[in-house]
XYZ file of C-alpha atoms in Angstrom:
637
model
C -44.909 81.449 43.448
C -41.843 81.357 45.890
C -39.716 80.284 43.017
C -40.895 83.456 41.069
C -40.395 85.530 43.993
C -36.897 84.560 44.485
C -36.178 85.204 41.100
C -37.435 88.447 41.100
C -35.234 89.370 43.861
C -32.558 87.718 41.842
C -32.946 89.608 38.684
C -33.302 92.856 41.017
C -29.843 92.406 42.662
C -28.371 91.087 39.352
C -29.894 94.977 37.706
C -29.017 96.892 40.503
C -25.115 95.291 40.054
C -25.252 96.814 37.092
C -25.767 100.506 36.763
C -27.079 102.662 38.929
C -29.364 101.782 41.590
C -32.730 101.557 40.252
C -35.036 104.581 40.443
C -38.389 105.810 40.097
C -39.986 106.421 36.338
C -38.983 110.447 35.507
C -41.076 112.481 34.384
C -37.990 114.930 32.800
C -34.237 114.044 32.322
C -32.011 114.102 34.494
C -30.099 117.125 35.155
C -26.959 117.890 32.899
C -25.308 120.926 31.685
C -27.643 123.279 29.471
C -27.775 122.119 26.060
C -25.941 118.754 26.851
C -28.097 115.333 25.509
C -29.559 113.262 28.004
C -27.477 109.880 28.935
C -24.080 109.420 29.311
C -21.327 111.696 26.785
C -21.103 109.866 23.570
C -23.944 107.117 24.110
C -25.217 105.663 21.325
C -28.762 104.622 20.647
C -28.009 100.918 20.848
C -26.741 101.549 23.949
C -28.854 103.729 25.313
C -31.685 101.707 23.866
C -30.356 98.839 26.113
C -29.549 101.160 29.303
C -33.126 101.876 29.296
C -34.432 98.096 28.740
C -32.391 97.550 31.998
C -33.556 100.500 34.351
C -36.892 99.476 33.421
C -36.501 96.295 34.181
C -35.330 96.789 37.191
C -37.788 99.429 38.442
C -40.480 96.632 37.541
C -38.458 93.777 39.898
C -37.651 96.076 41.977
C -41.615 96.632 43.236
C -42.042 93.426 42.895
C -39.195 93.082 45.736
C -41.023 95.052 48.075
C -44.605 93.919 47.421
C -42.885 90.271 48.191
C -41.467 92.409 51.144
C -44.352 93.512 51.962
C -46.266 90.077 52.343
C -42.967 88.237 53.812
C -43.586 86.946 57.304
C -41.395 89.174 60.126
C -38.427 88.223 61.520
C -39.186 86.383 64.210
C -41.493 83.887 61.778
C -38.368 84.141 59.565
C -36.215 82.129 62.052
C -38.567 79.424 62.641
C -39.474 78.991 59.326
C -37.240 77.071 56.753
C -39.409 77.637 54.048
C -39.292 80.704 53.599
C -35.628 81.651 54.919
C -34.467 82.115 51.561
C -36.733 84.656 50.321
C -35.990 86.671 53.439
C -32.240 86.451 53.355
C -32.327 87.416 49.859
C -34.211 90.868 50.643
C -31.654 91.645 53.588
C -29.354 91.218 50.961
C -31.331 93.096 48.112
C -31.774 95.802 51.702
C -27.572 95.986 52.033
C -27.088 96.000 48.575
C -29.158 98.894 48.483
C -27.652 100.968 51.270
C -24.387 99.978 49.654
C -25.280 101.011 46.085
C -25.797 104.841 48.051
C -23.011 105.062 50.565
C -20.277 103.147 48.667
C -20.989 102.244 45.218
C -22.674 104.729 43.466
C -21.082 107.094 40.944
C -20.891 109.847 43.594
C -21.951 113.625 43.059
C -20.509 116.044 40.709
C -18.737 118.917 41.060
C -20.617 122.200 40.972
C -19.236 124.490 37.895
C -17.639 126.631 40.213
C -15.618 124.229 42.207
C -14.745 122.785 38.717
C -13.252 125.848 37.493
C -11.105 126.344 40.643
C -9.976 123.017 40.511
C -9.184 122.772 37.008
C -7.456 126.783 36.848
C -5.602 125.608 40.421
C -3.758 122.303 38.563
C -3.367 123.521 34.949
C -3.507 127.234 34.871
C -5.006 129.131 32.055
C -2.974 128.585 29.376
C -2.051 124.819 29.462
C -1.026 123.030 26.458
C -3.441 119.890 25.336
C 0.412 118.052 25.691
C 0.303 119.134 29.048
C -3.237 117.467 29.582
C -2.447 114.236 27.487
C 0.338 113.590 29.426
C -2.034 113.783 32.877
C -4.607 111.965 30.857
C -2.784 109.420 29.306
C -1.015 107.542 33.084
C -2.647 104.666 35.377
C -1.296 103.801 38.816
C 0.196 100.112 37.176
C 2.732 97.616 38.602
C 5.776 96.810 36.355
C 5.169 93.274 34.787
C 9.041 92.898 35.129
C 9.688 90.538 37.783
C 12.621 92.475 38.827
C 11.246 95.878 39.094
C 7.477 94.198 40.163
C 7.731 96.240 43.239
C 7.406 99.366 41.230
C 5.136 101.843 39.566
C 5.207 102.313 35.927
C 5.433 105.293 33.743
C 5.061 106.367 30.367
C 6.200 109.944 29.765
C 6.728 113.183 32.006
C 4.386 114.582 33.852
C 2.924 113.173 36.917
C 6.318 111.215 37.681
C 5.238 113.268 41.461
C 1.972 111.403 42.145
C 3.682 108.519 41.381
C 6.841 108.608 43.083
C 4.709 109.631 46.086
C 2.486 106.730 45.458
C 5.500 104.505 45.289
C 7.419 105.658 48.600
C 4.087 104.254 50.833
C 3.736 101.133 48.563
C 7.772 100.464 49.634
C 6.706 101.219 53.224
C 3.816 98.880 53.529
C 5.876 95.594 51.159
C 8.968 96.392 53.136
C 8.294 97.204 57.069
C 4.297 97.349 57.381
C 3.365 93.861 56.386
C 1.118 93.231 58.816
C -1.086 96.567 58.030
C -1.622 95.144 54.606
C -4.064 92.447 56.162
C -5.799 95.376 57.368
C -6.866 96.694 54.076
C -10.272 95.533 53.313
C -11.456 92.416 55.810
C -12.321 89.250 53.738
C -10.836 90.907 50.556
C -10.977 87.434 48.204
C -11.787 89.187 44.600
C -8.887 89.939 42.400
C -6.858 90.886 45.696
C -6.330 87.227 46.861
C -7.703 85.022 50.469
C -3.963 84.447 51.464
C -3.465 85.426 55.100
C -0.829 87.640 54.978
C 2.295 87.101 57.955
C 3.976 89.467 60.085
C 7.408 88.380 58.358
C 8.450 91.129 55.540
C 6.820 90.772 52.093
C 10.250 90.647 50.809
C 13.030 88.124 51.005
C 16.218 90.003 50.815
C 16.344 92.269 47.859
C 14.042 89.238 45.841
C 11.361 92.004 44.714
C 10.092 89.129 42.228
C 8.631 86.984 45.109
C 6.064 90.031 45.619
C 2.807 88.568 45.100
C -0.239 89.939 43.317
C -2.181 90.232 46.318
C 0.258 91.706 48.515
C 1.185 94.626 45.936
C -2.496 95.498 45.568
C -3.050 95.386 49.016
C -0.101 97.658 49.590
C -1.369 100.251 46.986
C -5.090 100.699 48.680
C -3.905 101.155 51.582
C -1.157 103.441 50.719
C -3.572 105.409 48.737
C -5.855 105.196 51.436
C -3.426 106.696 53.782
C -2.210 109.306 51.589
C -5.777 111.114 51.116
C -6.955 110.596 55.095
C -3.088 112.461 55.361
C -4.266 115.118 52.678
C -7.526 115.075 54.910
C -6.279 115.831 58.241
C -7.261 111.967 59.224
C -10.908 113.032 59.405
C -11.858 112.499 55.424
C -10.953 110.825 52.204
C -12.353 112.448 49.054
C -12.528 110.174 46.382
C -12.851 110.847 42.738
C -14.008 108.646 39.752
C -15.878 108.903 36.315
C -19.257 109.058 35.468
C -18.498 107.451 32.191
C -17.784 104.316 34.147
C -20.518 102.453 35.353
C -20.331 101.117 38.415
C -20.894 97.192 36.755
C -16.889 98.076 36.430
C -16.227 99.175 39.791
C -18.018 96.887 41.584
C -16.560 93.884 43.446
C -18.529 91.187 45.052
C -17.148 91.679 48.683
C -18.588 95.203 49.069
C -21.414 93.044 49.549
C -21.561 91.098 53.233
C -20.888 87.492 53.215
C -24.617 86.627 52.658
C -24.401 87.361 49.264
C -21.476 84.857 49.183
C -24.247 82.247 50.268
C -27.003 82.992 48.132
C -23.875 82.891 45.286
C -25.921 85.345 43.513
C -22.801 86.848 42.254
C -21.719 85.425 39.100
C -17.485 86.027 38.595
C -17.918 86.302 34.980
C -19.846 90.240 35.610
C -15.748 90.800 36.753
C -13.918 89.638 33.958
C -12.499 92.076 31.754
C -13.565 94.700 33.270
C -10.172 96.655 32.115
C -11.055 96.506 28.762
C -14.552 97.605 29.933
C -12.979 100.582 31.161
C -10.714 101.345 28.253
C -13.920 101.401 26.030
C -15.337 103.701 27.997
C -12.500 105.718 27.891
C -12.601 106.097 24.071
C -12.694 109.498 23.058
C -12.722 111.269 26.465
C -10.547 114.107 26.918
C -10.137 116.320 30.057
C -9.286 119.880 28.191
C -11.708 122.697 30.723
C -13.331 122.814 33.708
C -16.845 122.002 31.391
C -14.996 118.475 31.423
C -14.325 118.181 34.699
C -17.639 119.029 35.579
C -18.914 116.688 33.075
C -17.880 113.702 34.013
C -16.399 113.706 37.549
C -17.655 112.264 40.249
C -17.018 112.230 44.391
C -17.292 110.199 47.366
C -16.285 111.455 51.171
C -15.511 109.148 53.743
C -14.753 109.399 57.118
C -13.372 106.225 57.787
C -11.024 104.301 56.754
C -12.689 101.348 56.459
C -14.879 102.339 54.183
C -12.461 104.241 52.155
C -10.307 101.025 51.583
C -13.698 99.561 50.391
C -13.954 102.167 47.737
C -10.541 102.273 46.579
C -10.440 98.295 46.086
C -13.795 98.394 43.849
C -12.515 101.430 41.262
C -8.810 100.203 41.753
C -9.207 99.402 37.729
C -10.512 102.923 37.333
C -7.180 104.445 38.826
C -5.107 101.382 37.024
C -6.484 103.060 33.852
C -5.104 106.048 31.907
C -6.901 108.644 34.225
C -5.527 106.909 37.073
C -2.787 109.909 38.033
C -5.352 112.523 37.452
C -7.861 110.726 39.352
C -5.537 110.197 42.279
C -4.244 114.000 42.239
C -7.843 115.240 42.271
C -9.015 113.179 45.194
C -5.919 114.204 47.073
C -6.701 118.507 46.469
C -10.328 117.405 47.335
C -9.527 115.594 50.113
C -7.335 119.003 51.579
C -10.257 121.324 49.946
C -9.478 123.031 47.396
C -9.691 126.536 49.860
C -7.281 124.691 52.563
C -4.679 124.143 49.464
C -4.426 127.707 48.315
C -4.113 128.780 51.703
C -1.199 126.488 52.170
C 0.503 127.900 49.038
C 3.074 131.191 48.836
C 1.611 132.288 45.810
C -1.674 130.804 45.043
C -1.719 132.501 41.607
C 0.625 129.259 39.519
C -0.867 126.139 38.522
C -0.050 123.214 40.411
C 1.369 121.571 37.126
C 3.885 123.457 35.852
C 4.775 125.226 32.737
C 6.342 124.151 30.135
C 6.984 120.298 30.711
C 3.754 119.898 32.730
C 5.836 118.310 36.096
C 4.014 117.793 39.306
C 4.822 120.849 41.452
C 6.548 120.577 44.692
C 3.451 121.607 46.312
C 2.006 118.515 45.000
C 4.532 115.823 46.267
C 4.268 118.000 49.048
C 0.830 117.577 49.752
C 1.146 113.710 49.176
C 3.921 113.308 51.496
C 2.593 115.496 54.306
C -0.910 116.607 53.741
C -0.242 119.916 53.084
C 0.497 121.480 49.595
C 3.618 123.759 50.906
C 5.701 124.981 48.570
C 8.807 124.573 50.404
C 11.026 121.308 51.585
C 12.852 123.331 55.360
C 11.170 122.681 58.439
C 8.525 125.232 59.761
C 7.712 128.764 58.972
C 10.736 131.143 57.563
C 9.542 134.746 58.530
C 10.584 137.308 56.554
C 9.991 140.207 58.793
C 6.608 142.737 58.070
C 4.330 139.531 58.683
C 5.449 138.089 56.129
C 6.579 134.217 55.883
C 7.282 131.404 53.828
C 5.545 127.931 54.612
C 7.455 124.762 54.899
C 6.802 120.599 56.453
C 5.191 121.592 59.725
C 5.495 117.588 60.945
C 7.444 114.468 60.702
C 6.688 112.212 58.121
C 6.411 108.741 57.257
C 8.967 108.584 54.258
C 10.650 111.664 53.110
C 12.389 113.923 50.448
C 15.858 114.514 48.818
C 16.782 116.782 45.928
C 19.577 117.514 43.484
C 18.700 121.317 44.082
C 20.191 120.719 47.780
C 23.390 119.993 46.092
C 23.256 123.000 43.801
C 22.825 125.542 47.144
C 18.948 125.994 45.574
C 17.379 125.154 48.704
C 17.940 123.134 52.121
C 15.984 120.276 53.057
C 14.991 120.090 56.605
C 15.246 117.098 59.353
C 11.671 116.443 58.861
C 11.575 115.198 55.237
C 15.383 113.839 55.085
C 15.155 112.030 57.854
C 11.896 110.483 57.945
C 10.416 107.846 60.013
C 10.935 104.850 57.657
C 14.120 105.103 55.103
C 12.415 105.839 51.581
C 12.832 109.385 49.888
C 11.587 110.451 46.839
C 14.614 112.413 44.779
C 13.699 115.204 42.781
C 15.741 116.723 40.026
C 15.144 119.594 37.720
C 12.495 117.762 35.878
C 11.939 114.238 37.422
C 10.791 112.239 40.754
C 12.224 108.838 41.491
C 12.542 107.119 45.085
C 15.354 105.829 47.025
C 14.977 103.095 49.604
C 16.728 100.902 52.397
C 15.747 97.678 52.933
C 17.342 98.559 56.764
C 16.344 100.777 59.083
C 19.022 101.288 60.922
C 20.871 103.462 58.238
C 19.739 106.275 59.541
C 20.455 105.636 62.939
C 23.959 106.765 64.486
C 26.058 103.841 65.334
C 28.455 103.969 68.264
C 31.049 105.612 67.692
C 28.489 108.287 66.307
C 26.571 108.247 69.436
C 29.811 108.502 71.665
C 31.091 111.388 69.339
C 27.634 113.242 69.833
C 27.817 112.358 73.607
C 31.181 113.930 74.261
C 30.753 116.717 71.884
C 27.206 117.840 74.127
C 29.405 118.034 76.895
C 32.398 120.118 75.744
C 29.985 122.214 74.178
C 28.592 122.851 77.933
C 31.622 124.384 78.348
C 32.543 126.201 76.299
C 32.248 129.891 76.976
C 34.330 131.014 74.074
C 31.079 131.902 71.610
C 31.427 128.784 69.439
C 35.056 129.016 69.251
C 35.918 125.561 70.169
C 37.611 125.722 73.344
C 37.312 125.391 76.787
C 39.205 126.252 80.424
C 40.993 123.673 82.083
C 38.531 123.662 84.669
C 35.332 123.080 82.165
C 38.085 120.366 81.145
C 38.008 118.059 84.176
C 34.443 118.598 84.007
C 34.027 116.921 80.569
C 36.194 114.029 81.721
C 33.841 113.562 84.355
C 30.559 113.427 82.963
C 31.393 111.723 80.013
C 34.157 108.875 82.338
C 37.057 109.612 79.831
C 40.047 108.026 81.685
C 43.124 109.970 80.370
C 46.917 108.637 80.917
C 48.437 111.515 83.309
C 50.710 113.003 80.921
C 48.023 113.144 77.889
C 46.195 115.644 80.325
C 49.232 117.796 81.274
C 49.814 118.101 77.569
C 46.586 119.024 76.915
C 46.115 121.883 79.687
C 49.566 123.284 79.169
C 48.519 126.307 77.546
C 45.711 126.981 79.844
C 42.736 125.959 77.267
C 41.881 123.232 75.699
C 40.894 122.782 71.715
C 38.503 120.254 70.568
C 40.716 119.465 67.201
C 43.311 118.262 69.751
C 41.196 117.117 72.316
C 39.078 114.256 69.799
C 42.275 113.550 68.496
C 43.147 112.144 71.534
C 39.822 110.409 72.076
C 39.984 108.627 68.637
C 43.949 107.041 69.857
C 42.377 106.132 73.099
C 41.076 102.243 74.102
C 37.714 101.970 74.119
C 37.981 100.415 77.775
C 38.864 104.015 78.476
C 36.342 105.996 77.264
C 37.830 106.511 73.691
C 37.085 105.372 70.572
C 39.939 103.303 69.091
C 38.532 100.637 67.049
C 40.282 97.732 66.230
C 38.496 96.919 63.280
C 40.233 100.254 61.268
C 36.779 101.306 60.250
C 36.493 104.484 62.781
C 32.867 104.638 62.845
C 32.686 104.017 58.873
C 29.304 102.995 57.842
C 28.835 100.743 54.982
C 25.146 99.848 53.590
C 22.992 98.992 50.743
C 20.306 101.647 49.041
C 18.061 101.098 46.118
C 17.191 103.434 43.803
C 13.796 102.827 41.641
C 13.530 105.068 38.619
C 9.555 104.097 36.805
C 10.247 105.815 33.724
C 11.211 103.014 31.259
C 14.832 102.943 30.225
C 16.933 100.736 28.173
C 18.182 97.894 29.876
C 21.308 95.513 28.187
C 21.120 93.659 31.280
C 17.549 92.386 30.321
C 18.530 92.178 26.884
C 16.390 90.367 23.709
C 19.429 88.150 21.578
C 18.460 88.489 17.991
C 19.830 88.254 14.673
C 21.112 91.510 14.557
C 22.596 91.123 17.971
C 21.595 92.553 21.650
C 18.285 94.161 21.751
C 17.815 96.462 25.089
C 14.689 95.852 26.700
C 12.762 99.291 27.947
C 11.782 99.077 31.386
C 12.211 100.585 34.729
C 15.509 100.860 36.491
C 16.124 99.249 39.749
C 19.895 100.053 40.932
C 21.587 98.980 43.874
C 24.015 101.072 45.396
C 26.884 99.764 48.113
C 27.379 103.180 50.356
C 30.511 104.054 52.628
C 30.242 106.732 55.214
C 32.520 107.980 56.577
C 32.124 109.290 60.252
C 31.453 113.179 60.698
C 35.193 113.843 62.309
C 37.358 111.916 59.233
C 39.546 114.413 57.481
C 39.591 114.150 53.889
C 43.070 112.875 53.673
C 42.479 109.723 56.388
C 39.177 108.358 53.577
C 41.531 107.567 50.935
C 43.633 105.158 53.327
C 40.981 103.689 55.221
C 39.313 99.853 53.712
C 36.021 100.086 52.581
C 34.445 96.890 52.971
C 33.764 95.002 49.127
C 31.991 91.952 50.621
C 28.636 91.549 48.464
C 26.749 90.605 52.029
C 27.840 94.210 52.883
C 25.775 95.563 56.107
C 22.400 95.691 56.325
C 22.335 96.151 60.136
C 23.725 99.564 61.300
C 26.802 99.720 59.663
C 28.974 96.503 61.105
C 31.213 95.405 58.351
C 33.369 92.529 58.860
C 35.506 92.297 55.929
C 37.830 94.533 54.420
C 39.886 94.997 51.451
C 41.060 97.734 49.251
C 38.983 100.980 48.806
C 36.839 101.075 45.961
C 36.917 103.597 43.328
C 34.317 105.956 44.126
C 31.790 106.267 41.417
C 29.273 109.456 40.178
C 26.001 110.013 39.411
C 23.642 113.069 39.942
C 21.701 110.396 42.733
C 25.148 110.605 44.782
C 24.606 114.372 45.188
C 21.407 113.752 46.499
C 22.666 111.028 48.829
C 25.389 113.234 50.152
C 22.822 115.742 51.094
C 21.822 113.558 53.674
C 24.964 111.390 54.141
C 27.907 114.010 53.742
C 30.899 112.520 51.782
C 29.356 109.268 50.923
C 30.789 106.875 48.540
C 28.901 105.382 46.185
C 29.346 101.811 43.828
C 26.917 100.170 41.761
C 27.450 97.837 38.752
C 25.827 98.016 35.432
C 24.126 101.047 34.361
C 24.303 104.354 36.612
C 21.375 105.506 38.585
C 19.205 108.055 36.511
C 17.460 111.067 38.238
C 15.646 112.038 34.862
């Protein structure tokens, strides 16, 4: 009898793992939209036929569960008897399952039809093209399988190249300077994630983006997805959004259940396997084209923390890995704001999100991903425009930030938050593409001495000046400069500067760059003059052709289509260089380069400067930078 009891509870767990939770007999269907068939969209009767064996099956172990509940000793008998331990431990399991199955793992509510139409009118519009929606229907959130571009997010065709370059700037934060957060994801994470204990040390080696391992990239995506939707949720909430024609035997994993499941091994690893091509069977034939679609098959969770969030995201992480993934990811995201919060953060609520006529994420979008808020502009703050009228920009610092080719065109300005953001990864926007550059330093963005010292002195003749802005100060405001900032000039350098009763700044630095350091000036011996010299990477995860990964056949080279990775030597020259003193000053062609705030060791003759649309960006942030790569030239688009 205890045998037959246990295997009751058994085949309940075993039912419950896959579909929905078991529930009461109905005496009607369930509730759908008028005139829609009962069962899931597209069911057919040997499937439904078999759905229906297995609720009923379950329904019938599952009172048999609680009538063996029922007549199972209490707790306190439990623990001193060995007998029947078993049959106890396997309903507290059979109990969390069950509380599981309704706070974490269950399909989640629909949309009502209202909230559907908003949502679906607020990203597409009206009169959206079905190439529009196959392009947003037809992109999963997938690593490269190229070892050297593993690090990155692939994609397909145009369209949601924002969610994804979004995506991609937080994955880069996490594998390059958050490590240790990664361990943090999901506690006790074994299935299809990995058991490794992951170190403090940097997931990367150098610039050796193939030594990423499996685990460590999909740890980094849940918990940069994670953190994107608490951001789009104000930290309190993470909406999540998934299918309903996915059952949740495919977005299960074994370690939403706690570790006494893992001793009762009631789990069996083969209800995981191929569970992608589960998914892309369901996903035969289903089309997102109106808000009766949406509100068809979508589904929601809310969570408030982010525990339980991570927990979500790693069981449907195939459901966003499949060709709703972007979608998926952009919906949670406007749900997590609220869809009311979002048009209330826009200038003119009226355009779709996804714009017309090449269906590219918006830059309320990436701005919502990168900052929680869907603003449609990239300057700092609010920009009144008199008669209570403003336009909304970043209101906060951010974690990685923004740079655009319409900077360099005089379109718009970029503000301090999102170019110079706390870790150095930007996603680069052209006219019709997002990509993201990255440092594997973080120092490039700080100023290095002779920056600091410049800055330093500059504050204090500043103080003085009284002239409006006009750059120069009385002899007295002079002295005072020397003072505070312990400039020791030679006797006569000072007469010459205060002969004509005011002193310039053009003349005065001058004299500060010729003087010894041990003085108070800047002369450096190494010829550099505050030059800055550093690596970037640029990650474009639209596939291009590659000769460097070429295919030898009989016809010759083959390019291989792929992402581009591109590495990028950068020379910067300090703020005060003339144009005329670049051209004679070394830039430094040593392939170590600097990766630590801009110390460069080794010299030789300048290299010539090379051009891309990416260098436009990057002088947006680093004025006059010079840029080498070798191969192929960055590409924005």
């Amino acid at each position: 009898m205890a045998d037959h009891e246990e295997e009751d509870l058994r085949t309940a767990l075993r039912m419950s793992m896959q579909n929905s939770p078991p529930e009461p007999k109905r005496s009607k269907p369930r509730d759908g939209p008028a005139g829609a068939p009962t069962g899931l969209p597209d069911e057919s009767s040997e499937v439904k036929t078999r759905r229906l064996q297995r609720e009923l099956m379950a329904t019938a172990a599952e009172k048999r569960m609680l009538d063996a509940k029922k007549a199972s000793p209490s707790p306190s008998s439990v623990s001193g008897s060995a007998g029947s331990s078993g049959s106890a431990l396997a309903a507290k399991v059979v109990r969390k399952d069950k509380e599981l199955s309704l706070e974490e793992v269950n399909l989640g509510k629909g949309l009502s039809e209202e909230d559907a139409k908003q949502l679906f009118s607020m990203v597409f519009g009206a009169e959206v093209t079905k190439g529009i929606l196959a392009q947003w229907s037809n992109q999963g959130i997938r690593f490269s399988p190229d070892p050297e571009t593993s690090m990155g997010l692939v994609q397909h065709e145009g369209g949601p190249c924002g969610v994804l370059a979004a995506i991609q700037a937080f994955v880069l934060k996490y594998l390059l300077f958050c490590p240790a957060e990664l361990g943090k994801v999901v506690p006790n994470m074994h299935h299809n994630m990995g058991s490794g204990t992951l170190s403090n040390s940097p997931c990367v080696a150098s610039n050796n983006f193939a030594s990423l391992t499996e685990d460590a990239k999909a740890r980094a995506l849940i918990r940069s997805m994670g953190e994107i939707l608490f951001l789009c949720g104000s930290n309190k909430r993470a909406v999540i959004a998934t299918l309903s024609v996915i059952g949740d035997d495919t977005e299960r994993s074994k370690d939403n259940l706690d570790d006494e499941v893992s001793e009762l091994k009631l789990v069996d690893n083969a209800l995981f396997s191929d569970r992608n091509n589960v998914i892309t069977k369901s996903l035969e034939g289903l089309s997102i084209e109106s808000a009766a679609d949406l509100h068809k098959v979508l589904r929601v969770n809310t969570y408030t923390t982010r525990e339980s969030a991570f927990k979500r995201l790693q069981a449907v992480i195939p459901v966003f890995q499949s060709r709703m993934g972007a979608l998926l990811f952009l919906i949670s995201a406007l749900l997590s704001r609220g869809l009311d919060l979002v048009q209330a953060d826009r200038d003119d609520p009226s355009l779709p999100l996804v714009t017309a006529p090449f269906g590219h994420a918006s830059q309320e979008i990436v701005n919502l991903l990168l900052c929680g808020q869907a603003v449609p502009n990239v300057f700092d703050g609010k920009m009144d425009l008199g008669g209570g009228m403003s336009l909304k920009g970043v209101s906060r610092p951010v974690e990685v930030g923004f740079l655009t080719l319409l900077e360099s065109l005089n379109f718009c300005k970029v503000g301090q938050y999102l170019k110079c953001p706390k870790w150095p990864i930007w996603v680069v926007g052209s006219e019709s593409h997002y990509t993201v550059l990255f440092s594997l330093d973080t120092t490039v963005q700080d100023e290095n001495e002779l920056e600091g010292r410049e800055s330093q002195i500059r504050k204090a003749f500043d103080a003085q000046d009284q002239s409006g802005g006009g750059g120069f100060i009385s002899v007295e405001g002079f002295h005072q400069v020397l003072k505070e900032t312990n400039v020791e000039l030679p006797t006569e350098k000072v007469d010459l500067l205060c002969s004509t009763g005011f002193i310039v700044w053009s003349e005065f630095w001058q004299v500060i760059l010729d003087l010894d350091k041990s003085l108070g000036g800047l002369k450096d011996s190494t010829g550099l003059m505050g030059k800055k010299v550093f690596d970037l990477y640029h990650f474009n995860g639209i596939a291009k052709s590659d000769l460097n990964g070429s295919q030898v056949s009989s016809g010759g080279e083959t390019p291989v289509q792929r992402p581009r990775l591109t590495k990028l030597r950068v020379s910067v020259p300090p703020r005060w260089t003339p144009e005329e003193y670049m051209t004679d000053v070394a830039v430094s062609s040593g392939s170590g380069g600097n990766e630590s705030g801009g110390k460069v060791t080794e010299s030789a003759k300048p290299e010539p400067s090379q051009h891309a649309p990416l260098v436009d960006c990057i002088r947006t942030r680093w004025p006059r930078a010079v840029c080498n790569w070798i191969g192929y030239p960055p590409s924005i688009v």
